[in-house]
PDB file of C-alpha atoms in Angstrom:
ATOM      1  CA  MET D  28      80.676  14.265  91.296  1.00 67.00           C
ATOM      2  CA  LYS D  29      82.468  16.948  93.193  1.00 75.00           C
ATOM      3  CA  ALA D  30      80.432  19.870  91.369  1.00 77.00           C
ATOM      4  CA  ARG D  31      77.151  18.080  91.700  1.00 79.00           C
ATOM      5  CA  LEU D  32      77.947  18.440  95.083  1.00 77.00           C
ATOM      6  CA  ALA D  33      79.613  21.805  95.451  1.00 77.00           C
ATOM      7  CA  ALA D  34      76.468  22.898  93.357  1.00 77.00           C
ATOM      8  CA  SER D  35      73.438  21.667  95.818  1.00 81.00           C
ATOM      9  CA  VAL D  36      74.859  22.258  98.379  1.00 76.00           C
ATOM     10  CA  ALA D  37      75.437  26.203  97.173  1.00 80.00           C
ATOM     11  CA  LEU D  38      71.763  26.105  96.377  1.00 78.00           C
ATOM     12  CA  ALA D  39      70.891  24.371  99.334  1.00 77.00           C
ATOM     13  CA  LEU D  40      72.174  28.163 101.428  1.00 74.00           C
ATOM     14  CA  GLY D  41      70.957  30.181  98.445  1.00 73.00           C
ATOM     15  CA  ILE D  42      67.620  28.639  99.261  1.00 77.00           C
ATOM     16  CA  ALA D  43      67.789  29.862 102.984  1.00 71.00           C
ATOM     17  CA  LEU D  44      69.540  32.856 103.155  1.00 66.00           C
ATOM     18  CA  ALA D  45      66.974  33.908 100.660  1.00 68.00           C
ATOM     19  CA  GLY D  46      64.454  32.943 103.163  1.00 67.00           C
ATOM     20  CA  THR D  47      65.201  33.351 105.484  1.00 65.00           C
ATOM     21  CA  GLY D  48      68.037  36.541 105.441  1.00 59.00           C
ATOM     22  CA  CYS D  49      65.589  39.342 105.103  1.00 62.00           C
ATOM     23  CA  SER D  50      64.506  39.064 109.195  1.00 63.00           C
ATOM     24  CA  MET D  51      68.203  40.441 109.094  1.00 63.00           C
ATOM     25  CA  ILE D  52      68.049  43.881 107.622  1.00 69.00           C
ATOM     26  CA  THR D  53      64.018  44.851 107.168  1.00 71.00           C
ATOM     27  CA  TYR D  54      62.324  46.453 109.714  1.00 74.00           C
ATOM     28  CA  GLN D  55      60.827  43.809 112.542  1.00 74.00           C
ATOM     29  CA  ALA D  56      57.380  45.760 113.768  1.00 73.00           C
ATOM     30  CA  THR D  57      56.954  43.276 116.510  1.00 75.00           C
ATOM     31  CA  THR D  58      59.438  45.369 117.681  1.00 75.00           C
ATOM     32  CA  GLU D  59      57.388  49.031 118.962  1.00 76.00           C
ATOM     33  CA  ARG D  60      55.572  49.093 121.474  1.00 75.00           C
ATOM     34  CA  TYR D  61      52.621  50.280 120.522  1.00 75.00           C
ATOM     35  CA  ASP D  62      48.027  51.802 122.275  1.00 77.00           C
ATOM     36  CA  ALA D  63      46.314  48.964 120.811  1.00 74.00           C
ATOM     37  CA  SER D  64      43.386  50.284 121.968  1.00 80.00           C
ATOM     38  CA  ASP D  65      42.211  53.339 122.363  1.00 87.00           C
ATOM     39  CA  GLY D  66      43.733  55.103 124.774  1.00 92.00           C
ATOM     40  CA  VAL D  67      47.123  56.013 125.060  1.00 95.00           C
ATOM     41  CA  SER D  68      49.399  55.290 127.847  1.00 94.00           C
ATOM     42  CA  ALA D  69      53.236  56.244 129.526  1.00 94.00           C
ATOM     43  CA  ASP D  70      56.242  55.953 131.926  1.00 94.00           C
ATOM     44  CA  VAL D  71      55.820  57.861 135.123  1.00 95.00           C
ATOM     45  CA  GLY D  72      58.846  56.254 137.099  1.00 93.00           C
ATOM     46  CA  ASP D  73      58.268  53.246 138.932  1.00 94.00           C
ATOM     47  CA  LEU D  74      54.688  53.837 137.255  1.00 95.00           C
ATOM     48  CA  ALA D  75      53.618  52.235 134.170  1.00 95.00           C
ATOM     49  CA  ILE D  76      49.890  53.876 133.160  1.00 95.00           C
ATOM     50  CA  ARG D  77      48.524  52.225 130.212  1.00 93.00           C
ATOM     51  CA  ASN D  78      44.503  52.856 127.767  1.00 93.00           C
ATOM     52  CA  ILE D  79      44.389  56.544 128.710  1.00 95.00           C
ATOM     53  CA  LEU D  80      41.534  57.718 127.416  1.00 94.00           C
ATOM     54  CA  VAL D  81      38.118  60.003 128.912  1.00 94.00           C
ATOM     55  CA  VAL D  82      34.623  59.082 128.512  1.00 93.00           C
ATOM     56  CA  SER D  83      32.145  61.991 128.424  1.00 92.00           C
ATOM     57  CA  ASP D  84      28.509  63.315 125.971  1.00 91.00           C
ATOM     58  CA  ASP D  85      28.624  66.791 126.690  1.00 90.00           C
ATOM     59  CA  GLY D  86      31.998  67.988 127.354  1.00 87.00           C
ATOM     60  CA  GLU D  87      31.810  69.427 130.949  1.00 90.00           C
ATOM     61  CA  SER D  88      33.040  66.354 133.112  1.00 90.00           C
ATOM     62  CA  GLY D  89      34.033  63.418 132.116  1.00 91.00           C
ATOM     63  CA  ASN D  90      34.659  59.574 133.358  1.00 91.00           C
ATOM     64  CA  LEU D  91      38.496  59.355 133.719  1.00 92.00           C
ATOM     65  CA  LEU D  92      39.298  55.217 132.368  1.00 92.00           C
ATOM     66  CA  MET D  93      43.505  54.133 133.287  1.00 92.00           C
ATOM     67  CA  THR D  94      45.675  51.112 134.479  1.00 91.00           C
ATOM     68  CA  VAL D  95      48.414  52.060 136.449  1.00 93.00           C
ATOM     69  CA  VAL D  96      50.301  49.291 137.573  1.00 94.00           C
ATOM     70  CA  ASN D  97      52.364  50.501 139.783  1.00 94.00           C
ATOM     71  CA  ARG D  98      55.930  48.470 139.552  1.00 94.00           C
ATOM     72  CA  GLY D  99      58.181  49.243 142.667  1.00 92.00           C
ATOM     73  CA  GLY D 100      57.901  48.954 145.971  1.00 91.00           C
ATOM     74  CA  ASP D 101      57.149  52.365 147.743  1.00 92.00           C
ATOM     75  CA  ASP D 102      53.715  54.041 147.375  1.00 93.00           C
ATOM     76  CA  VAL D 103      53.126  56.955 145.977  1.00 94.00           C
ATOM     77  CA  GLU D 104      50.739  59.632 145.721  1.00 93.00           C
ATOM     78  CA  LEU D 105      50.057  60.341 141.715  1.00 93.00           C
ATOM     79  CA  SER D 106      48.958  63.445 140.333  1.00 92.00           C
ATOM     80  CA  VAL D 107      46.238  63.936 137.454  1.00 92.00           C
ATOM     81  CA  GLN D 108      46.532  67.967 136.631  1.00 92.00           C
ATOM     82  CA  TYR D 109      43.629  68.715 133.430  1.00 90.00           C
ATOM     83  CA  ALA D 110      41.251  71.450 132.836  1.00 80.00           C
ATOM     84  CA  ASP D 111      45.054  74.560 131.559  1.00 73.00           C
ATOM     85  CA  GLY D 112      46.640  73.170 134.549  1.00 68.00           C
ATOM     86  CA  GLY D 113      43.864  75.062 136.952  1.00 76.00           C
ATOM     87  CA  THR D 114      43.080  71.567 138.475  1.00 81.00           C
ATOM     88  CA  THR D 115      44.765  68.696 140.029  1.00 84.00           C
ATOM     89  CA  GLU D 116      43.406  65.124 141.502  1.00 84.00           C
ATOM     90  CA  ILE D 117      45.867  63.292 143.786  1.00 87.00           C
ATOM     91  CA  VAL D 118      45.819  59.298 143.529  1.00 85.00           C
ATOM     92  CA  PRO D 119      47.830  57.391 146.108  1.00 89.00           C
ATOM     93  CA  ILE D 120      48.464  54.507 144.074  1.00 91.00           C
ATOM     94  CA  GLU D 121      49.859  51.288 146.791  1.00 92.00           C
ATOM     95  CA  GLY D 122      52.600  49.927 146.028  1.00 92.00           C
ATOM     96  CA  GLY D 123      53.601  46.625 143.659  1.00 93.00           C
ATOM     97  CA  SER D 124      49.426  47.220 143.091  1.00 92.00           C
ATOM     98  CA  THR D 125      47.913  47.817 139.769  1.00 91.00           C
ATOM     99  CA  VAL D 126      45.136  50.169 139.551  1.00 89.00           C
ATOM    100  CA  VAL D 127      42.304  50.271 137.437  1.00 89.00           C
ATOM    101  CA  PHE D 128      39.762  53.806 137.059  1.00 88.00           C
ATOM    102  CA  GLY D 129      36.462  54.354 136.119  1.00 84.00           C
ATOM    103  CA  THR D 130      35.217  50.740 135.340  1.00 77.00           C
ATOM    104  CA  GLY D 131      35.678  47.108 137.624  1.00 59.00           C
ATOM    105  CA  ASP D 132      35.607  44.790 134.880  1.00 56.00           C
ATOM    106  CA  VAL D 133      39.643  43.484 136.390  1.00 51.00           C
ATOM    107  CA  GLU D 134      38.322  41.431 139.821  1.00 54.00           C
ATOM    108  CA  THR D 135      42.099  40.693 140.806  1.00 49.00           C
ATOM    109  CA  GLU D 136      42.840  44.020 141.079  1.00 56.00           C
ATOM    110  CA  GLU D 137      41.883  47.274 143.049  1.00 60.00           C
ATOM    111  CA  GLN D 138      39.072  49.192 140.993  1.00 60.00           C
ATOM    112  CA  ILE D 139      37.861  53.171 142.102  1.00 62.00           C
ATOM    113  CA  GLU D 140      34.474  53.677 139.327  1.00 61.00           C
ATOM    114  CA  PRO D 141      33.641  56.520 138.378  1.00 73.00           C
ATOM    115  CA  TYR D 142      37.138  58.397 137.960  1.00 80.00           C
ATOM    116  CA  LEU D 143      34.907  61.459 138.015  1.00 85.00           C
ATOM    117  CA  LEU D 144      36.746  65.560 136.232  1.00 86.00           C
ATOM    118  CA  SER D 145      34.607  68.287 136.237  1.00 87.00           C
ATOM    119  CA  GLY D 146      34.420  70.997 134.121  1.00 88.00           C
ATOM    120  CA  ILE D 147      37.011  69.610 130.994  1.00 89.00           C
ATOM    121  CA  ASP D 148      35.798  72.192 128.937  1.00 88.00           C
ATOM    122  CA  THR D 149      37.201  69.258 126.110  1.00 90.00           C
ATOM    123  CA  ASP D 150      33.908  67.697 122.745  1.00 91.00           C
ATOM    124  CA  PRO D 151      33.807  64.025 122.532  1.00 92.00           C
ATOM    125  CA  GLY D 152      36.160  63.546 119.825  1.00 92.00           C
ATOM    126  CA  SER D 153      39.264  66.179 120.256  1.00 95.00           C
ATOM    127  CA  LEU D 154      42.026  65.727 122.749  1.00 95.00           C
ATOM    128  CA  MET D 155      42.615  66.749 126.846  1.00 94.00           C
ATOM    129  CA  PRO D 156      45.805  67.473 127.739  1.00 94.00           C
ATOM    130  CA  ILE D 157      46.592  65.015 130.793  1.00 94.00           C
ATOM    131  CA  TYR D 158      50.404  65.896 133.214  1.00 94.00           C
ATOM    132  CA  LEU D 159      50.850  62.834 135.341  1.00 94.00           C
ATOM    133  CA  GLN D 160      52.974  62.649 137.996  1.00 93.00           C
ATOM    134  CA  TYR D 161      54.123  62.238 141.707  1.00 91.00           C
ATOM    135  CA  GLY D 162      57.256  62.749 144.007  1.00 88.00           C
ATOM    136  CA  GLY D 163      60.169  64.171 142.255  1.00 89.00           C
ATOM    137  CA  GLU D 164      60.140  61.898 139.378  1.00 90.00           C
ATOM    138  CA  PRO D 165      59.905  64.548 135.446  1.00 92.00           C
ATOM    139  CA  GLY D 166      56.333  63.555 135.247  1.00 92.00           C
ATOM    140  CA  VAL D 167      55.033  62.872 131.211  1.00 95.00           C
ATOM    141  CA  GLN D 168      51.454  64.901 129.646  1.00 95.00           C
ATOM    142  CA  VAL D 169      49.561  62.359 127.212  1.00 95.00           C
ATOM    143  CA  GLN D 170      47.322  64.223 124.580  1.00 95.00           C
ATOM    144  CA  ALA D 171      44.225  61.525 126.356  1.00 95.00           C
ATOM    145  CA  PRO D 172      41.752  60.882 123.732  1.00 95.00           C
ATOM    146  CA  VAL D 173      37.470  62.299 124.579  1.00 95.00           C
ATOM    147  CA  LEU D 174      34.826  59.541 123.644  1.00 93.00           C
ATOM    148  CA  ASP D 175      31.142  59.261 124.088  1.00 92.00           C
ATOM    149  CA  GLY D 176      28.659  57.222 125.009  1.00 87.00           C
ATOM    150  CA  GLY D 177      28.345  56.148 120.909  1.00 88.00           C
ATOM    151  CA  LEU D 178      30.319  52.880 121.209  1.00 87.00           C
ATOM    152  CA  PRO D 179      28.736  50.068 123.199  1.00 89.00           C
ATOM    153  CA  GLU D 180      32.413  49.543 124.578  1.00 87.00           C
ATOM    154  CA  TYR D 181      31.945  52.987 125.739  1.00 87.00           C
ATOM    155  CA  ALA D 182      28.402  53.637 126.771  1.00 88.00           C
ATOM    156  CA  GLU D 183      28.247  52.867 130.642  1.00 87.00           C
ATOM    157  CA  TYR D 184      31.562  54.882 131.369  1.00 86.00           C
ATOM    158  CA  VAL D 185      29.420  57.818 130.732  1.00 88.00           C
ATOM    159  CA  PRO D 186      29.267  59.990 133.372  1.00 84.00           C
TER     160      PRO D 186
END
């Protein structure tokens, strides 16, 4: 009787370990941050910059689409540098705010539409280097995709 009880306990423990034990040694993909949309993301100091992309049909001028979340309390001036470092735009971002660039689809936050970049010299379908930085924070360069109006969701954002 004791042998049967011990065997039942061992079997139940084995089933429980087999059913859940693999999560102790298996890679957990849900712990990794990734860009779930067409754009790329970056963090610069207190700024979380999400879904950065450019929409252009001619490769000469483009509409910069991105969302900037200022997680800090201080107002900052975000420097957006493009065209091989030749052109720099300064964008004010208030402390504790979210600013959506290039589109007006978010009603609760500040929106800037469109945010035109001229002289980008980047063909649709390629990547465009954009350098983002503010104050004394170390900047970051991203390779932002340049998309055209071929997809219906981006057609209205073509400059």
